[in-house]
Amino acid sequence: MTAPPNTVLDLSAAGDIDDAGIDLLAAVRTYAAHRGLAFSVINARLRLQDPLLAAGVRTSAPQAASAPVPLHTAANA
């Protein structure tokens, strides 16, 4: 099984994120880097960008919506 070329998380619908959410995204970033997988966050609102950056999660500029990439989990591997 091959990994998706890039996993993208679109935060355009997220108005706020708590510490647990930031910790989770930081853990996902670390896991993806460890496994050699591409992970990016797009469309984060301005007020979310500083806490995410402080946790090591970089965000990209807004992008056009595209078809969602299905999650790869143990259940559907």
Coordinates of C-alpha atoms in Angstrom, one line a residue:
M1 CA 0.0 0.0 0.0
T2 CA 1.3 3.4 -0.8
A3 CA 0.6 6.6 1.1
P4 CA -1.3 9.5 -0.4
P5 CA 1.0 12.0 -2.0
N6 CA -0.2 14.8 0.3
T7 CA -2.6 14.9 3.2
V8 CA -4.3 18.3 3.4
L9 CA -6.4 19.5 6.3
D10 CA -8.7 22.4 5.4
L11 CA -9.6 24.5 8.4
S12 CA -11.8 27.0 6.6
A13 CA -14.8 25.9 8.7
A14 CA -13.0 26.1 12.0
G15 CA -13.7 29.3 13.9
D16 CA -11.6 28.3 16.9
I17 CA -9.3 25.6 18.1
D18 CA -8.5 24.6 21.7
D19 CA -5.2 23.5 23.2
A20 CA -6.1 19.8 22.7
G21 CA -6.8 20.4 19.0
I22 CA -3.5 22.2 18.5
D23 CA -1.7 19.4 20.4
L24 CA -3.4 16.9 18.1
L25 CA -2.3 18.7 14.9
A26 CA 1.2 19.0 16.2
A27 CA 1.3 15.2 16.9
V28 CA -0.1 14.6 13.4
R29 CA 2.7 16.8 11.9
T30 CA 5.3 14.9 13.9
Y31 CA 3.9 11.5 12.9
A32 CA 3.7 12.5 9.2
A33 CA 7.3 13.7 9.2
H34 CA 8.5 10.6 11.0
R35 CA 6.8 8.4 8.3
G36 CA 7.9 10.6 5.4
L37 CA 4.4 11.7 4.6
A38 CA 3.4 15.1 3.4
F39 CA 0.9 16.9 5.7
S40 CA -0.3 20.5 5.3
V41 CA -2.9 22.7 6.8
I42 CA -4.7 25.2 4.6
N43 CA -7.3 28.0 5.1
A44 CA -6.7 28.6 8.8
R45 CA -8.1 31.8 9.9
L46 CA -5.7 34.5 11.0
R47 CA -6.4 34.0 14.7
L48 CA -5.6 30.3 14.4
Q49 CA -2.3 30.8 12.6
D50 CA -0.1 32.0 15.5
P51 CA -1.1 29.2 17.9
L52 CA -0.6 26.6 15.1
L53 CA 2.8 28.1 14.2
A54 CA 3.9 28.1 17.8
A55 CA 3.1 24.3 17.9
G56 CA 5.2 23.8 14.7
V57 CA 2.2 23.4 12.4
R58 CA 2.7 25.6 9.3
T59 CA -0.3 26.8 7.4
S60 CA -0.6 27.6 3.7
A61 CA -2.4 30.4 1.9
P62 CA -6.1 29.8 1.1
Q63 CA -6.6 27.4 -1.8
A64 CA -9.5 26.4 -4.0
A65 CA -11.6 23.6 -2.7
S66 CA -10.9 20.2 -4.1
A67 CA -12.2 16.7 -3.7
P68 CA -11.4 15.5 -0.2
V69 CA -8.7 12.8 0.1
P70 CA -10.0 9.8 2.0
L71 CA -8.3 9.0 5.3
H72 CA -6.1 6.0 5.4
T73 CA -6.6 4.1 8.7
A74 CA -6.0 0.6 9.9
A75 CA -9.7 -0.1 9.3
N76 CA -9.6 0.6 5.6
A77 CA -6.0 -0.3 4.8

